[in-house]
Amino acid sequence: QVQLVESGGGLVQPGGSLRLSCVASGFTFAAYAMSWYRQVPGKERELVAAIPRTGGTTNYPDSTKGRFTISRDNAKNTVYLQMNSLKPEDTAVYYCNAKLIGLYGSTRNYWGQGTQVTVSS
C-alpha cells in the first residue's frame, strides 16, 4: 500500500524554524520527484518546494525561496522540508507529494495526509 506520512508540524513563533519529514512506502521512492505543498481553508494547494529524483536542482516559489530548503534521502525513503524565518502567512496544512511522469503521458501522483503548521505569537 502506498503511504506518505508527514510529521514535524506544530506551533511556532514568527521567525522560528521547523523541519518537516515525509516517510514514503509502497513505491519506488527514488524514481519519483518529491514536492511539498501547503493549503489553507478556501484556497487551492500551492507549491512550497520541489526536488527531482536525483536530488539535484531544487525549485521554490518566491514566497519560500531563501527561507525553505527541500532535501531527500533516497536510502531512507524520506523527504524533508527545513523552514526558517517563519511568518504567520506560512500557516497551513503541509502536504508531501510524490509524482512520476511515465511513458505515453501516464502519471502517478501520491499525497500524504498533511501536517499542520501554525505560526503565531
PDB file of C-alpha atoms in Angstrom, residues 16-110:
ATOM      1  CA  GLY A  16      11.212  30.429  14.266  1.00  0.00           C
ATOM      2  CA  SER A  17      12.039  27.217  12.454  1.00  0.00           C
ATOM      3  CA  LEU A  18      10.546  23.798  11.852  1.00  0.00           C
ATOM      4  CA  ARG A  19      11.675  20.727   9.967  1.00  0.00           C
ATOM      5  CA  LEU A  20       9.041  18.569   8.331  1.00  0.00           C
ATOM      6  CA  SER A  21       9.633  14.960   7.362  1.00  0.00           C
ATOM      7  CA  CYS A  22       7.771  12.692   4.981  1.00  0.00           C
ATOM      8  CA  VAL A  23       8.406   8.961   5.023  1.00  0.00           C
ATOM      9  CA  ALA A  24       7.304   7.059   1.929  1.00  0.00           C
ATOM     10  CA  SER A  25       6.491   3.398   1.438  1.00  0.00           C
ATOM     11  CA  GLY A  26       4.812   1.153  -1.108  1.00  0.00           C
ATOM     12  CA  PHE A  27       6.525   2.511  -4.222  1.00  0.00           C
ATOM     13  CA  THR A  28       9.966   3.079  -5.680  1.00  0.00           C
ATOM     14  CA  PHE A  29      10.773   6.320  -3.909  1.00  0.00           C
ATOM     15  CA  ALA A  30      13.964   7.072  -5.837  1.00  0.00           C
ATOM     16  CA  ALA A  31      12.060   7.137  -9.146  1.00  0.00           C
ATOM     17  CA  TYR A  32       9.713   9.925  -8.062  1.00  0.00           C
ATOM     18  CA  ALA A  33      10.068  13.659  -7.927  1.00  0.00           C
ATOM     19  CA  MET A  34       9.083  14.919  -4.495  1.00  0.00           C
ATOM     20  CA  SER A  35       7.374  18.134  -3.510  1.00  0.00           C
ATOM     21  CA  TRP A  36       5.885  19.925  -0.554  1.00  0.00           C
ATOM     22  CA  TYR A  37       2.597  21.777  -0.931  1.00  0.00           C
ATOM     23  CA  ARG A  38       0.513  23.730   1.519  1.00  0.00           C
ATOM     24  CA  GLN A  39      -3.145  24.604   1.756  1.00  0.00           C
ATOM     25  CA  VAL A  40      -5.281  26.984   3.787  1.00  0.00           C
ATOM     26  CA  PRO A  41      -9.084  26.856   4.004  1.00  0.00           C
ATOM     27  CA  GLY A  42     -10.782  28.251   0.919  1.00  0.00           C
ATOM     28  CA  LYS A  43      -7.681  28.140  -1.259  1.00  0.00           C
ATOM     29  CA  GLU A  44      -6.065  25.630  -3.569  1.00  0.00           C
ATOM     30  CA  ARG A  45      -2.891  23.833  -2.658  1.00  0.00           C
ATOM     31  CA  GLU A  46       0.224  25.753  -3.603  1.00  0.00           C
ATOM     32  CA  LEU A  47       3.736  24.554  -4.253  1.00  0.00           C
ATOM     33  CA  VAL A  48       6.215  25.138  -1.453  1.00  0.00           C
ATOM     34  CA  ALA A  49       9.278  23.338  -2.782  1.00  0.00           C
ATOM     35  CA  ALA A  50      10.213  20.620  -5.252  1.00  0.00           C
ATOM     36  CA  ILE A  51      13.157  18.304  -5.765  1.00  0.00           C
ATOM     37  CA  PRO A  52      13.861  15.878  -8.619  1.00  0.00           C
ATOM     38  CA  ARG A  53      14.619  12.225  -8.078  1.00  0.00           C
ATOM     39  CA  THR A  54      18.342  12.890  -8.424  1.00  0.00           C
ATOM     40  CA  GLY A  55      18.292  15.323  -5.524  1.00  0.00           C
ATOM     41  CA  GLY A  56      19.830  17.974  -7.753  1.00  0.00           C
ATOM     42  CA  THR A  57      18.366  21.339  -8.699  1.00  0.00           C
ATOM     43  CA  THR A  58      15.528  22.342  -6.415  1.00  0.00           C
ATOM     44  CA  ASN A  59      12.615  24.642  -7.135  1.00  0.00           C
ATOM     45  CA  TYR A  60      10.961  27.210  -4.869  1.00  0.00           C
ATOM     46  CA  PRO A  61       8.310  29.847  -5.418  1.00  0.00           C
ATOM     47  CA  ASP A  62       9.059  33.429  -4.443  1.00  0.00           C
ATOM     48  CA  SER A  63       7.085  33.021  -1.230  1.00  0.00           C
ATOM     49  CA  THR A  64       9.500  30.435   0.185  1.00  0.00           C
ATOM     50  CA  LYS A  65      12.754  30.987  -1.715  1.00  0.00           C
ATOM     51  CA  GLY A  66      15.606  31.774   0.630  1.00  0.00           C
ATOM     52  CA  ARG A  67      13.718  30.574   3.706  1.00  0.00           C
ATOM     53  CA  PHE A  68      12.752  26.971   2.944  1.00  0.00           C
ATOM     54  CA  THR A  69      15.014  24.114   1.882  1.00  0.00           C
ATOM     55  CA  ILE A  70      13.869  20.774   0.497  1.00  0.00           C
ATOM     56  CA  SER A  71      16.097  17.714   0.615  1.00  0.00           C
ATOM     57  CA  ARG A  72      15.748  13.974   0.219  1.00  0.00           C
ATOM     58  CA  ASP A  73      17.414  10.805   1.383  1.00  0.00           C
ATOM     59  CA  ASN A  74      16.573   8.050  -1.065  1.00  0.00           C
ATOM     60  CA  ALA A  75      18.155   5.420   1.159  1.00  0.00           C
ATOM     61  CA  LYS A  76      15.638   6.300   3.877  1.00  0.00           C
ATOM     62  CA  ASN A  77      12.678   6.943   1.540  1.00  0.00           C
ATOM     63  CA  THR A  78      12.343  10.333   3.172  1.00  0.00           C
ATOM     64  CA  VAL A  79      11.948  13.912   2.005  1.00  0.00           C
ATOM     65  CA  TYR A  80      12.482  16.879   4.320  1.00  0.00           C
ATOM     66  CA  LEU A  81      11.440  20.498   4.409  1.00  0.00           C
ATOM     67  CA  GLN A  82      13.520  22.833   6.544  1.00  0.00           C
ATOM     68  CA  MET A  83      11.568  26.010   7.230  1.00  0.00           C
ATOM     69  CA  ASN A  84      13.350  29.050   8.644  1.00  0.00           C
ATOM     70  CA  SER A  85      12.269  32.619   9.331  1.00  0.00           C
ATOM     71  CA  LEU A  86       8.668  31.519   9.513  1.00  0.00           C
ATOM     72  CA  LYS A  87       5.910  34.056   9.021  1.00  0.00           C
ATOM     73  CA  PRO A  88       2.245  33.991  10.036  1.00  0.00           C
ATOM     74  CA  GLU A  89       1.316  33.646   6.363  1.00  0.00           C
ATOM     75  CA  ASP A  90       3.151  30.310   6.328  1.00  0.00           C
ATOM     76  CA  THR A  91       0.370  28.876   8.476  1.00  0.00           C
ATOM     77  CA  ALA A  92      -1.221  25.998   6.566  1.00  0.00           C
ATOM     78  CA  VAL A  93      -1.529  22.262   6.306  1.00  0.00           C
ATOM     79  CA  TYR A  94       1.617  20.996   4.617  1.00  0.00           C
ATOM     80  CA  TYR A  95       1.390  18.011   2.288  1.00  0.00           C
ATOM     81  CA  CYS A  96       4.017  15.707   0.885  1.00  0.00           C
ATOM     82  CA  ASN A  97       3.661  14.788  -2.797  1.00  0.00           C
ATOM     83  CA  ALA A  98       5.290  12.104  -4.928  1.00  0.00           C
ATOM     84  CA  LYS A  99       4.992  12.330  -8.710  1.00  0.00           C
ATOM     85  CA  LEU A 100       6.119  10.144 -11.585  1.00  0.00           C
ATOM     86  CA  ILE A 101       5.683  11.020 -15.250  1.00  0.00           C
ATOM     87  CA  GLY A 102       5.915   7.843 -17.268  1.00  0.00           C
ATOM     88  CA  LEU A 103       5.627   6.817 -20.879  1.00  0.00           C
ATOM     89  CA  TYR A 104       2.715   7.897 -23.083  1.00  0.00           C
ATOM     90  CA  GLY A 105       1.620  10.571 -20.672  1.00  0.00           C
ATOM     91  CA  SER A 106       0.935   8.204 -17.804  1.00  0.00           C
ATOM     92  CA  THR A 107       1.378   9.639 -14.347  1.00  0.00           C
ATOM     93  CA  ARG A 108       1.393   8.563 -10.751  1.00  0.00           C
ATOM     94  CA  ASN A 109       0.636  11.115  -8.090  1.00  0.00           C
ATOM     95  CA  TYR A 110       0.531  10.363  -4.375  1.00  0.00           C
TER      96      TYR A 110
END
